[in-house]
Short mmCIF file of C-alpha atoms in Angstrom, two decimals:
data_model
loop_
_atom_site.label_atom_id
_atom_site.label_comp_id
_atom_site.label_asym_id
_atom_site.label_seq_id
_atom_site.Cartn_x
_atom_site.Cartn_y
_atom_site.Cartn_z
CA MET I 1 -10.52 -29.30 -59.99
CA LEU I 2 -14.12 -29.67 -62.46
CA GLU I 3 -14.98 -32.04 -60.37
CA THR I 4 -14.46 -30.92 -57.29
CA SER I 5 -16.34 -27.44 -58.02
CA GLY I 6 -19.53 -29.61 -59.71
CA LEU I 7 -20.12 -31.62 -56.56
CA VAL I 8 -19.41 -28.47 -54.94
CA TYR I 9 -22.57 -26.97 -56.17
CA GLU I 10 -24.66 -30.03 -56.52
CA LYS I 11 -24.77 -29.99 -52.32
CA ILE I 12 -24.96 -26.53 -52.27
CA GLN I 13 -28.37 -26.49 -54.56
CA LEU I 14 -29.26 -30.07 -52.73
CA LEU I 15 -29.34 -27.82 -49.62
CA THR I 16 -31.32 -25.10 -51.70
CA ALA I 17 -33.22 -26.98 -52.32
CA LYS I 18 -34.90 -28.35 -48.87
CA ILE I 19 -34.17 -24.63 -47.41
CA LYS I 20 -38.24 -24.24 -46.01
CA THR I 21 -39.06 -19.94 -46.88
CA ILE I 22 -40.17 -18.32 -43.94
CA SER I 23 -44.11 -16.78 -44.23
CA ARG I 24 -44.52 -15.14 -41.07
CA ARG I 25 -42.44 -13.47 -38.26
CA VAL I 26 -43.78 -12.52 -34.66
CA LEU I 27 -41.26 -10.27 -32.86
CA VAL I 28 -42.89 -10.39 -29.12
CA CYS I 29 -41.61 -8.88 -25.66
CA SER I 30 -38.95 -10.46 -23.40
CA ASN I 31 -41.75 -9.96 -20.72
CA GLU I 32 -43.90 -11.92 -22.90
CA GLY I 33 -46.39 -14.32 -20.61
CA LYS I 34 -46.18 -16.00 -17.55
CA SER I 35 -43.32 -17.66 -15.61
CA ARG I 36 -43.49 -21.04 -15.61
CA GLN I 37 -43.65 -22.53 -12.06
CA HIS I 38 -40.72 -24.34 -10.47
CA PRO I 39 -40.95 -28.16 -10.67
CA ARG I 40 -40.22 -28.27 -7.81
CA GLY I 41 -42.66 -26.04 -6.24
CA SER I 42 -41.73 -22.90 -4.02
CA PRO I 43 -37.64 -22.72 -4.45
CA LEU I 44 -35.78 -22.38 -1.66
CA LYS I 45 -34.73 -19.01 -2.88
CA ARG I 46 -36.78 -16.88 -4.47
CA ARG I 47 -36.83 -15.83 -8.01
CA LEU I 48 -36.92 -12.56 -9.50
CA HIS I 49 -40.30 -12.83 -12.14
CA ALA I 50 -39.82 -10.34 -15.60
CA ARG I 51 -43.27 -12.64 -17.50
CA THR I 52 -46.20 -9.92 -17.19
CA GLY I 53 -47.82 -11.18 -19.68
CA CYS I 54 -46.59 -7.88 -22.02
CA GLU I 55 -48.67 -8.15 -25.74
CA ALA I 56 -46.40 -5.55 -27.88
CA LYS I 57 -45.56 -7.42 -30.55
CA LEU I 58 -44.65 -6.93 -34.30
CA VAL I 59 -45.98 -9.54 -36.93
CA ILE I 60 -44.78 -9.82 -40.32
CA LYS I 61 -45.12 -11.41 -43.28
CA LEU I 62 -44.75 -12.84 -46.91
CA GLN I 63 -47.14 -11.12 -49.63
CA ASN I 64 -47.62 -13.74 -52.34
CA ASP I 65 -47.89 -11.04 -55.20
CA ASP I 66 -44.60 -9.66 -54.32
CA SER I 67 -42.35 -11.65 -52.46
CA LYS I 68 -41.42 -8.81 -50.26
CA TYR I 69 -42.92 -9.10 -46.49
CA SER I 70 -44.97 -6.10 -44.71
CA ILE I 71 -45.51 -5.69 -41.60
CA VAL I 72 -50.01 -6.76 -40.12
CA GLU I 73 -49.92 -6.47 -37.24
CA PHE I 74 -48.31 -3.88 -34.62
CA VAL I 75 -49.22 -4.29 -30.89
CA GLU I 76 -46.73 -1.09 -29.55
CA LYS I 77 -47.86 -0.62 -25.68
CA HIS I 78 -45.92 -2.55 -23.38
CA ASN I 79 -47.76 -3.28 -19.86
CA HIS I 80 -44.63 -2.65 -17.44
CA VAL I 81 -41.84 -0.13 -17.16
CA LEU I 82 -39.47 0.13 -20.50
CA THR I 83 -36.24 -0.45 -20.44
CA ARG I 84 -34.12 2.73 -19.90
CA SER I 85 -32.35 4.09 -23.07
CA ASP I 86 -29.28 4.10 -20.77
CA GLN I 87 -29.70 0.19 -19.17
CA VAL I 88 -30.54 -1.43 -22.93
CA HIS I 89 -26.67 -2.63 -23.29
CA MET I 90 -27.30 -4.72 -19.35
CA LEU I 91 -30.22 -6.54 -20.69
CA ARG I 92 -29.14 -10.29 -21.00
CA SER I 93 -30.51 -10.83 -24.93
CA GLN I 94 -27.71 -7.57 -25.67
CA ARG I 95 -24.59 -8.61 -23.51
CA LYS I 96 -22.29 -10.26 -25.42
CA ILE I 97 -18.31 -9.52 -25.69
CA GLU I 98 -17.31 -10.48 -29.48
CA SER I 99 -14.29 -12.19 -29.85
CA SER I 100 -12.46 -9.20 -31.49
CA GLN I 101 -13.59 -7.08 -28.44
CA ALA I 102 -11.91 -10.27 -26.48
CA ARG I 103 -8.74 -10.06 -27.77
CA LEU I 104 -8.61 -6.33 -27.35
CA ILE I 105 -9.70 -6.68 -24.03
CA GLU I 106 -6.83 -9.61 -23.51
CA ASN I 107 -3.97 -6.83 -25.30
CA MET I 108 -5.05 -3.77 -23.80
CA HIS I 109 -4.91 -5.97 -19.98
CA TYR I 110 -1.35 -7.65 -21.11
CA ALA I 111 0.20 -4.19 -21.66
CA GLY I 112 -0.60 -3.45 -18.45
CA ILE I 113 -3.50 -0.92 -19.05
CA SER I 114 -6.40 -0.62 -16.29
CA GLN I 115 -9.55 -2.54 -16.67
CA LYS I 116 -11.23 0.65 -15.84
CA ASN I 117 -9.63 1.85 -19.04
CA ILE I 118 -9.83 -0.75 -20.93
CA PHE I 119 -13.72 0.08 -20.45
CA ALA I 120 -13.16 3.72 -20.78
CA TYR I 121 -11.60 3.07 -24.10
CA LEU I 122 -14.28 -0.01 -25.39
CA SER I 123 -17.00 3.21 -24.22
CA VAL I 124 -15.08 5.90 -26.20
CA GLU I 125 -14.79 3.90 -29.27
CA SER I 126 -18.19 2.68 -29.24
CA GLY I 127 -19.63 6.03 -28.11
CA GLY I 128 -20.48 5.54 -24.85
CA TYR I 129 -21.29 2.80 -22.59
CA GLU I 130 -24.68 2.45 -23.44
CA ASN I 131 -23.82 1.86 -26.93
CA LEU I 132 -21.43 -1.13 -26.09
CA ASN I 133 -22.89 -4.50 -26.06
CA PHE I 134 -22.11 -5.74 -22.40
CA THR I 135 -21.19 -4.28 -19.37
CA GLN I 136 -17.99 -3.11 -16.82
CA MET I 137 -18.51 -6.19 -14.92
CA ASP I 138 -18.86 -8.56 -17.71
CA CYS I 139 -15.16 -6.67 -19.21
CA TYR I 140 -13.94 -7.27 -15.65
CA ASN I 141 -15.18 -10.92 -15.47
CA HIS I 142 -13.01 -11.66 -18.37
CA ILE I 143 -9.59 -11.36 -17.65
CA GLN I 144 -8.41 -11.48 -14.58
CA ARG I 145 -7.31 -9.05 -12.52
CA ARG I 146 -4.27 -7.05 -12.60
CA ARG I 147 -3.79 -3.45 -11.27
CA ARG I 148 -0.91 -0.83 -12.33
CA GLN I 149 1.26 1.07 -9.72
CA ASP I 150 2.51 4.97 -10.62
CA ILE I 151 4.49 5.50 -7.54
CA LEU I 152 5.55 9.18 -7.83
CA LYS I 153 8.07 10.10 -5.04
CA LYS I 154 9.06 13.40 -5.96
CA GLY I 155 6.00 16.29 -6.85
CA ASP I 156 3.59 13.83 -5.22
CA ALA I 157 1.09 16.85 -3.90
CA GLU I 158 1.58 18.33 -7.62
CA HIS I 159 0.66 15.70 -9.01
CA LEU I 160 -2.40 15.01 -6.92
CA LEU I 161 -3.37 18.69 -7.79
CA GLU I 162 -3.11 18.51 -11.22
CA TYR I 163 -5.32 15.64 -11.48
CA PHE I 164 -7.90 17.55 -9.22
CA GLN I 165 -7.75 19.83 -11.79
CA GLU I 166 -8.53 17.48 -14.66
CA MET I 167 -11.39 15.94 -13.15
CA GLN I 168 -13.04 19.17 -12.13
CA LYS I 169 -12.08 20.94 -16.08
CA ASP I 170 -14.13 17.83 -16.86
CA ASN I 171 -16.94 17.66 -14.89
CA PRO I 172 -17.73 20.69 -13.23
CA TYR I 173 -19.82 19.15 -9.99
CA PHE I 174 -16.61 17.44 -8.96
CA PHE I 175 -15.13 19.04 -5.73
CA TYR I 176 -12.29 18.58 -3.96
CA ALA I 177 -10.15 21.11 -0.83
CA ILE I 178 -6.45 20.94 0.00
CA GLU I 179 -5.73 22.09 3.59
CA MET I 180 -1.12 22.97 2.88
CA ASP I 181 0.67 24.43 5.65
CA ALA I 182 3.06 27.17 6.07
CA THR I 183 5.86 25.54 4.65
CA GLY I 184 3.27 24.87 1.42
CA GLN I 185 3.51 21.39 1.81
CA LEU I 186 -0.08 19.11 1.62
CA CYS I 187 -1.05 18.97 5.26
CA SER I 188 -5.13 17.41 4.20
CA CYS I 189 -6.83 17.14 1.19
CA PHE I 190 -10.85 15.71 0.21
CA TRP I 191 -12.90 14.88 -3.01
CA SER I 192 -16.29 14.09 -3.90
CA ASP I 193 -17.59 13.73 -7.41
CA ASP I 194 -21.27 14.87 -8.64
CA LYS I 195 -22.76 11.37 -8.73
CA CYS I 196 -21.20 11.21 -4.87
CA ARG I 197 -22.75 15.07 -4.01
CA MET I 198 -25.93 13.32 -5.65
CA ASP I 199 -26.65 10.86 -3.69
CA TYR I 200 -25.91 12.87 -0.44
CA SER I 201 -28.32 14.65 -1.20
CA PHE I 202 -31.64 11.36 -1.39
CA PHE I 203 -29.16 9.33 1.66
CA GLY I 204 -27.35 11.89 3.65
CA ASP I 205 -30.17 11.50 6.06
CA VAL I 206 -27.77 8.98 8.25
CA LEU I 207 -23.77 8.88 7.84
CA VAL I 208 -20.98 7.09 8.64
CA PHE I 209 -17.18 8.47 9.58
CA ASP I 210 -14.51 6.15 10.18
CA THR I 211 -11.09 6.74 10.15
CA THR I 212 -9.15 3.37 11.00
CA PHE I 213 -7.48 2.66 7.29
CA GLY I 214 -4.43 3.97 7.01
CA THR I 215 -3.70 2.84 3.20
CA ASN I 216 -0.81 4.82 1.90
CA GLU I 217 2.50 5.49 1.81
CA TYR I 218 2.10 8.45 3.83
CA ASP I 219 0.45 6.80 6.46
CA LYS I 220 -2.47 9.85 5.94
CA PRO I 221 -5.99 8.42 8.21
CA PHE I 222 -7.96 7.68 4.98
CA SER I 223 -11.27 8.82 5.78
CA PRO I 224 -14.63 7.80 3.61
CA PHE I 225 -18.26 9.49 4.49
CA VAL I 226 -20.02 5.98 4.27
CA GLY I 227 -23.76 6.39 4.31
CA VAL I 228 -26.70 3.66 2.56
CA ASN I 229 -29.17 3.78 -0.53
CA ASN I 230 -32.35 2.99 -1.19
CA HIS I 231 -31.48 -0.63 -2.62
CA GLY I 232 -29.78 -1.33 1.49
CA GLN I 233 -26.08 -0.62 0.10
CA THR I 234 -22.90 0.60 1.06
CA THR I 235 -22.38 4.39 -0.58
CA LEU I 236 -19.88 6.13 -0.43
CA PHE I 237 -19.92 10.72 -0.30
CA GLY I 238 -16.28 11.62 -0.45
CA CYS I 239 -13.33 10.96 0.76
CA ALA I 240 -10.47 12.38 2.88
CA LEU I 241 -6.90 11.93 3.16
CA LEU I 242 -5.92 13.85 6.76
CA LEU I 243 -3.10 15.32 7.80
CA ASP I 244 -3.52 13.80 11.78
CA GLU I 245 -6.40 12.83 13.70
CA SER I 246 -6.45 16.15 15.66
CA THR I 247 -9.47 18.04 16.51
CA ASP I 248 -8.75 21.05 14.50
CA SER I 249 -7.95 18.88 11.17
CA PHE I 250 -11.95 17.27 12.08
CA VAL I 251 -12.84 20.70 12.52
CA TRP I 252 -11.38 21.89 8.87
CA LEU I 253 -12.67 18.25 7.44
CA PHE I 254 -16.32 18.59 8.34
CA LYS I 255 -16.83 21.81 7.45
CA THR I 256 -15.19 20.97 4.12
CA PHE I 257 -17.53 18.22 3.81
CA LEU I 258 -20.92 20.36 4.12
CA SER I 259 -19.12 23.05 1.69
CA ALA I 260 -19.75 20.40 -0.96
CA MET I 261 -23.22 18.91 0.07
CA ASN I 262 -24.73 22.76 0.24
CA GLY I 263 -24.47 22.89 3.92
CA LYS I 264 -27.05 19.78 4.17
CA HIS I 265 -26.22 18.30 8.11
CA PRO I 266 -27.05 14.88 8.47
CA GLN I 267 -29.56 13.36 10.89
CA LYS I 268 -27.24 10.87 12.58
CA ILE I 269 -23.53 10.13 12.34
CA PHE I 270 -21.49 7.99 13.17
CA THR I 271 -18.01 7.86 14.89
CA ASP I 272 -15.54 5.48 16.72
CA GLN I 273 -15.28 7.16 20.29
CA ALA I 274 -12.27 9.56 19.65
CA GLU I 275 -12.97 12.63 21.45
CA PRO I 276 -11.02 14.55 18.56
CA ILE I 277 -14.05 13.61 16.43
CA MET I 278 -16.71 14.74 18.96
CA ASN I 279 -15.03 17.75 19.74
CA ALA I 280 -15.61 18.65 16.39
CA ILE I 281 -19.12 17.54 15.67
CA LYS I 282 -19.88 19.34 18.72
CA GLN I 283 -18.87 22.29 17.07
CA VAL I 284 -20.00 21.36 13.00
CA PHE I 285 -22.75 19.36 13.62
CA PRO I 286 -24.84 20.37 16.25
CA GLY I 287 -27.91 18.81 15.78
CA THR I 288 -27.11 15.46 14.11
CA HIS I 289 -27.33 12.59 16.77
CA HIS I 290 -24.26 11.34 17.33
CA ARG I 291 -23.84 7.65 17.87
CA LEU I 292 -20.47 5.62 18.63
CA CYS I 293 -19.84 2.74 16.91
CA PHE I 294 -19.99 -0.53 18.31
CA TRP I 295 -17.07 -2.69 16.43
CA HIS I 296 -15.15 0.41 17.82
CA ILE I 297 -16.22 -0.51 21.15
CA PHE I 298 -15.71 -3.69 20.53
CA GLN I 299 -12.19 -4.09 19.26
CA LEU I 300 -11.26 -1.28 22.61
CA ALA I 301 -13.15 -3.81 24.89
CA ALA I 302 -11.00 -6.68 23.64
CA LYS I 303 -7.84 -5.16 24.72
CA HIS I 304 -9.04 -3.45 27.92
CA LEU I 305 -11.56 -6.83 28.69
CA SER I 306 -9.04 -9.55 27.22
CA HIS I 307 -8.46 -11.78 30.16
CA ILE I 308 -12.26 -12.39 30.35
CA PHE I 309 -12.78 -12.56 26.42
CA VAL I 310 -10.22 -15.31 26.15
CA SER I 311 -11.08 -17.04 29.92
CA SER I 312 -15.73 -16.60 29.11
CA GLU I 313 -16.55 -17.47 25.34
CA PHE I 314 -20.06 -16.96 26.26
CA PHE I 315 -18.38 -12.85 27.24
CA THR I 316 -18.87 -11.89 23.92
CA LYS I 317 -21.88 -12.52 22.93
CA TYR I 318 -23.34 -11.68 26.42
CA PHE I 319 -21.14 -7.93 25.29
CA LYS I 320 -23.30 -7.73 22.15
CA ARG I 321 -26.32 -8.23 24.42
CA CYS I 322 -26.42 -5.66 26.78
CA ILE I 323 -26.30 -3.20 23.26
CA TYR I 324 -28.34 -5.09 20.75
CA LYS I 325 -31.44 -7.00 22.89
CA ASN I 326 -32.97 -4.64 25.43
CA LYS I 327 -36.78 -3.46 24.42
CA THR I 328 -36.30 -0.33 26.99
CA GLU I 329 -34.29 1.30 29.55
CA GLU I 330 -35.21 -0.44 32.27
CA GLU I 331 -34.30 -3.47 30.95
CA PHE I 332 -31.40 -2.26 29.75
CA GLU I 333 -29.59 -0.93 33.51
CA SER I 334 -31.11 -4.53 34.48
CA MET I 335 -28.62 -6.54 32.12
CA CYS I 336 -25.66 -4.08 32.31
CA LYS I 337 -25.98 -4.58 36.84
CA SER I 338 -26.27 -8.75 35.20
CA PHE I 339 -23.17 -8.38 33.34
CA LEU I 340 -20.69 -6.41 35.24
CA GLU I 341 -21.47 -8.22 38.23
CA LYS I 342 -21.52 -11.62 36.81
CA TYR I 343 -18.06 -11.44 35.07
CA LYS I 344 -16.56 -9.45 38.21
CA LEU I 345 -16.52 -5.88 36.60
CA THR I 346 -17.96 -3.65 38.57
CA GLU I 347 -15.09 -1.15 39.45
CA ASN I 348 -13.37 -1.72 35.95
CA LYS I 349 -12.96 2.00 35.27
CA TRP I 350 -12.65 1.30 31.39
CA LEU I 351 -16.58 -0.24 31.54
CA GLN I 352 -17.06 2.88 33.71
CA THR I 353 -16.16 5.95 31.52
CA LEU I 354 -18.11 3.87 28.60
CA TYR I 355 -21.29 3.77 30.94
CA LYS I 356 -21.69 7.07 30.50
CA LYS I 357 -21.65 7.79 26.86
CA LYS I 358 -23.68 4.71 27.26
CA GLU I 359 -26.62 7.11 24.96
CA LYS I 360 -24.59 7.67 22.13
CA TRP I 361 -24.20 3.47 21.84
CA ALA I 362 -26.92 1.17 23.78
CA GLN I 363 -29.60 0.87 20.73
CA VAL I 364 -32.44 1.17 23.13
CA TYR I 365 -31.63 5.11 23.86
CA GLY I 366 -30.96 5.43 19.47
CA GLN I 367 -33.86 3.48 18.34
CA VAL I 368 -36.23 6.58 18.06
CA HIS I 369 -34.33 7.45 16.18
CA PHE I 370 -34.06 7.37 12.26
CA CYS I 371 -30.88 5.14 11.38
CA ALA I 372 -31.62 3.58 7.30
CA GLY I 373 -31.50 0.54 9.47
CA MET I 374 -27.28 0.66 9.76
CA THR I 375 -25.66 -0.89 12.72
CA THR I 376 -22.47 0.20 13.56
CA THR I 377 -20.66 -2.63 12.59
CA GLN I 378 -21.62 -2.92 9.20
CA ARG I 379 -20.94 -0.58 7.29
CA SER I 380 -17.52 0.84 8.78
CA GLU I 381 -15.70 -2.58 9.48
CA GLY I 382 -17.44 -3.73 5.80
CA MET I 383 -16.23 -1.01 3.73
CA ASN I 384 -12.52 -1.12 5.39
CA ASN I 385 -12.61 -4.62 4.04
CA PHE I 386 -13.48 -4.25 0.95
CA LEU I 387 -11.13 -1.09 0.50
CA LYS I 388 -8.31 -3.87 1.82
CA LYS I 389 -9.07 -5.41 -1.88
CA TYR I 390 -8.21 -2.21 -3.94
CA PHE I 391 -5.33 -0.40 -1.73
CA LYS I 392 -1.70 -0.87 -0.79
CA ARG I 393 0.31 0.57 1.36
CA THR I 394 2.87 1.12 -1.78
CA LEU I 395 0.12 3.66 -3.30
CA SER I 396 1.13 6.92 -4.55
CA LEU I 397 -1.39 9.89 -3.35
CA LYS I 398 -2.64 10.72 -6.85
CA SER I 399 -2.99 6.29 -7.40
CA PHE I 400 -4.77 6.11 -3.96
CA VAL I 401 -7.14 8.22 -5.91
CA VAL I 402 -7.89 6.68 -9.13
CA GLU I 403 -8.08 3.22 -6.88
CA TYR I 404 -10.63 4.83 -4.95
CA ASP I 405 -12.19 5.26 -8.25
CA LYS I 406 -11.94 2.16 -9.08
CA VAL I 407 -13.73 1.42 -5.87
CA LEU I 408 -16.68 3.74 -6.46
CA ASP I 409 -17.31 1.76 -10.69
CA SER I 410 -17.63 -1.15 -8.27
CA ARG I 411 -19.89 0.06 -5.78
CA ARG I 412 -22.00 2.05 -8.61
CA ALA I 413 -22.21 -1.55 -11.03
CA LYS I 414 -24.04 -2.80 -8.11
CA GLU I 415 -26.09 -0.34 -7.73
CA LYS I 416 -26.88 0.00 -10.79
CA THR I 417 -27.53 -3.51 -11.41
CA GLU I 418 -30.13 -3.19 -8.74
CA ASP I 419 -31.74 -0.30 -10.37
CA PHE I 420 -32.17 -2.38 -13.48
CA LYS I 421 -33.68 -5.44 -11.65
CA SER I 422 -36.27 -3.40 -9.10
CA MET I 423 -37.75 -1.94 -12.70
CA GLN I 424 -37.50 -4.94 -15.37
CA ARG I 425 -37.86 -7.69 -12.29
CA LYS I 426 -41.20 -8.74 -10.52
CA PRO I 427 -41.47 -10.13 -6.83
CA THR I 428 -43.09 -13.16 -5.39
CA LEU I 429 -45.99 -11.65 -3.62
CA HIS I 430 -47.00 -14.04 -0.46
CA SER I 431 -51.15 -13.05 -0.86
CA HIS I 432 -53.37 -10.39 -2.63
CA TRP I 433 -53.54 -8.08 0.55
CA ALA I 434 -53.76 -4.70 -1.82
CA LEU I 435 -50.67 -3.03 1.20
CA GLU I 436 -48.30 -6.49 -0.34
CA VAL I 437 -49.30 -5.16 -3.57
CA ARG I 438 -48.69 -1.58 -3.13
CA ALA I 439 -45.31 -2.14 -1.40
CA ALA I 440 -44.30 -4.73 -4.17
CA GLU I 441 -44.80 -1.44 -6.98
CA ARG I 442 -43.10 0.82 -4.69
CA TYR I 443 -39.65 -0.78 -2.60
CA PRO I 444 -37.12 -2.20 -5.25
CA THR I 445 -36.29 -5.23 -4.81
CA LYS I 446 -33.92 -5.80 -1.86
CA MET I 447 -36.12 -3.49 0.73
CA PHE I 448 -39.11 -5.40 -0.60
CA ALA I 449 -37.48 -8.10 0.60
CA TYR I 450 -36.66 -6.91 3.54
CA PHE I 451 -40.66 -5.60 3.64
CA GLN I 452 -41.62 -9.12 3.23
CA LYS I 453 -39.97 -11.06 6.02
CA GLU I 454 -41.14 -8.83 8.21
CA TYR I 455 -45.07 -9.89 6.79
CA LYS I 456 -43.96 -13.70 7.40
CA GLU I 457 -43.81 -12.75 11.02
CA THR I 458 -47.36 -11.35 11.59
CA LEU I 459 -48.66 -15.11 11.09
CA ASP I 460 -46.63 -16.04 14.64
CA LEU I 461 -48.35 -12.83 16.89
CA ILE I 462 -51.19 -12.74 18.57
CA LEU I 463 -53.42 -10.24 19.10
CA GLU I 464 -55.57 -9.00 22.45
CA ILE I 465 -57.40 -5.46 22.57
CA ILE I 466 -57.15 -3.58 26.00
CA ASP I 467 -58.54 -0.37 25.35
CA GLN I 468 -60.73 1.83 23.02
CA ASP I 469 -61.67 5.01 23.20
CA GLY I 470 -63.44 6.05 20.15
CA SER I 471 -61.67 6.26 17.09
CA ILE I 472 -58.62 4.12 18.97
CA TYR I 473 -57.20 1.21 19.67
CA THR I 474 -54.96 -0.33 21.66
CA TYR I 475 -53.40 -3.56 21.34
CA LYS I 476 -51.27 -5.63 23.65
CA VAL I 477 -48.94 -7.98 20.56
CA THR I 478 -47.21 -11.07 21.52
CA SER I 479 -45.43 -13.67 19.84
CA PHE I 480 -44.82 -17.56 20.06
CA LYS I 481 -41.46 -17.05 19.77
CA PHE I 482 -40.33 -14.61 22.12
CA SER I 483 -41.79 -13.52 25.16
CA SER I 484 -41.75 -9.87 25.56
CA ALA I 485 -45.12 -8.02 24.29
CA ARG I 486 -45.51 -4.83 22.37
CA THR I 487 -47.71 -2.69 22.69
CA VAL I 488 -49.28 -0.77 19.53
CA THR I 489 -52.11 2.01 18.63
CA PHE I 490 -54.39 2.21 16.16
CA ASN I 491 -56.04 5.50 15.23
CA SER I 492 -59.37 4.30 12.19
CA SER I 493 -59.81 7.99 12.12
CA ASP I 494 -56.86 8.06 10.30
CA ASN I 495 -55.45 4.55 9.19
CA SER I 496 -52.71 5.62 12.24
CA VAL I 497 -50.46 3.32 13.71
CA GLN I 498 -47.84 3.67 16.41
CA CYS I 499 -46.02 0.64 17.56
CA SER I 500 -43.68 0.73 21.10
CA CYS I 501 -41.20 -1.46 18.96
CA LYS I 502 -39.89 1.62 17.21
CA HIS I 503 -38.82 -0.18 14.53
CA PHE I 504 -40.52 2.69 12.03
CA GLN I 505 -38.52 5.62 14.14
CA PHE I 506 -35.32 3.23 13.79
CA MET I 507 -35.42 1.67 10.29
CA GLY I 508 -37.99 3.51 8.21
CA MET I 509 -39.65 0.70 7.50
CA ILE I 510 -43.72 -0.70 8.87
CA CYS I 511 -43.00 -3.65 11.78
CA ALA I 512 -44.68 -7.17 11.98
CA HIS I 513 -46.53 -5.59 14.87
CA SER I 514 -48.20 -3.29 13.47
CA MET I 515 -48.59 -4.66 10.72
CA ASN I 516 -51.18 -7.58 11.74
CA ILE I 517 -52.36 -4.35 13.43
CA LEU I 518 -53.61 -2.97 10.02
CA HIS I 519 -54.30 -6.35 8.88
CA THR I 520 -57.30 -7.07 11.05
CA HIS I 521 -59.02 -3.23 10.31
CA GLN I 522 -58.43 -3.93 6.66
CA VAL I 523 -56.20 -1.38 6.25
CA TYR I 524 -55.77 -1.40 2.48
CA ASP I 525 -53.62 0.80 1.75
CA LEU I 526 -50.49 2.12 4.04
CA PRO I 527 -50.56 5.82 4.87
CA SER I 528 -48.09 7.31 2.42
CA GLN I 529 -45.65 8.84 5.50
CA TYR I 530 -44.95 5.30 5.96
CA PHE I 531 -43.60 4.74 2.52
CA LEU I 532 -39.97 6.92 3.13
CA SER I 533 -39.31 8.18 -0.03
CA ARG I 534 -35.22 7.47 0.14
CA TRP I 535 -36.60 3.44 0.72
CA THR I 536 -38.25 3.38 -3.08
CA THR I 537 -37.54 2.75 -6.35
CA TYR I 538 -37.93 6.47 -7.76
CA ALA I 539 -35.61 7.78 -4.74
CA LYS I 540 -33.53 9.38 -6.85
CA ASN I 541 -36.37 11.47 -8.74
CA GLY I 542 -36.60 15.24 -8.91
CA VAL I 543 -33.00 16.45 -7.02
CA GLY I 544 -30.75 17.79 -8.83
CA ILE I 545 -27.09 19.55 -7.36
CA GLU I 546 -25.52 22.88 -7.01
CA GLU I 547 -22.95 24.48 -8.63
CA PRO I 548 -20.10 23.93 -5.79
CA LYS I 549 -17.56 26.59 -4.26
CA LYS I 550 -14.07 26.86 -5.94
CA PRO I 551 -11.45 24.61 -4.16
CA ILE I 552 -10.49 26.06 -0.73
#
């Protein structure tokens, strides 16, 4: 034993002798320096840059006189937006699941505890999720997904009411409403938490309402209120379970929704063409522009025109072109006529009824109304497919609401990730044009990518001035790719621009045609009215929500 101890001591002494004393240490910002160029040139997938040449640093040096370390240099100022305190845990350097945490997560998962509650428990233990050294998505990715089912056959409505009451007790801005029938049985319910209500105050200009998804054991129509946020992501404003799909049920729901949202009406609403919904919208949202969802129209077309869908491989493509690919009303009428004659459908009663509602579904009639870039197929069908990952028909009412909370958590995790990327990463610019630089500063990552797509298309455009009256210039804009021309009017006195494509009115972002004119006239900054606040990185600054009314 003595010999062994001696050998160990000698080895330690030898290692100690080889250790070099650190005399100076420099701590720099993660945004220090510049991003290196890709070894193969510009990659197909453009990466966001975090390096901004930040010079913030802390220099520590060993003092020879007393063998102590002292701070010899400190540069405090950063040249970029600092990560907010509630986002620090999302930095890569701060994210690591320790082995002890991993074992705890796995044990809780095997015990049947939901992933949401596992993360909630760990957040409480650490004093808040921002104090954890990993994100919710890191937790979810660490374990295989398992879900608990809490099926309550008796007193389910009472359990649901208790759950809502507990939610509102914890958060006074949580809103819920329950409709009971004469016998005291639950008919319908609606709920929306504070984040949903807040999001509606920012992004409630366009609304998608769908009732085609029924997932609970009571077979009640599940009716989410869906919108789009400043990242172009689908966001949820609230949810309802309805007794039936009658006009009275929808009137109750829409009025309840308005009560939850402090009376704010949407500018545009997308639904299917069910008559009860259309009647309720006329009563509750009389000033809202109503659009019919093409996804539902397409499903009905497949039912009523099934023989043509089967016999013609090009019918689907032609049918979609009639709805989306017309730039003028004349083009729409001409294509519809050609479509009906080609497939011998001029006498089809279902199409005749559909045609009478053309202002509600044909794209050419809706492009003058702002829709935040929504197409009816993206939000309703896409959200339903997403919800199917979470919901099963065996769920009780309470379990259904709990699973819905998981859906919200998942969507919000993605939104927070995009917030973080937009604040901490810088996109690659195509040029040094001040307008593009300004757009990169204002738009979040995904919306700036959309802006750059339009900017790139300006290279394919040909300008021809056709008139000038003082400060008013009128151009004909054509493309090598498309034969149809666009008319763009530019006012040099205030740098305002209008294009016949109606892209700005429809999407809320400037089109390639207008951008080309601004570039030609050397406009270095886009007028503020062309930067809609709802698309900007700081879209959610400065607005609050009112105290909700008492449950109905």
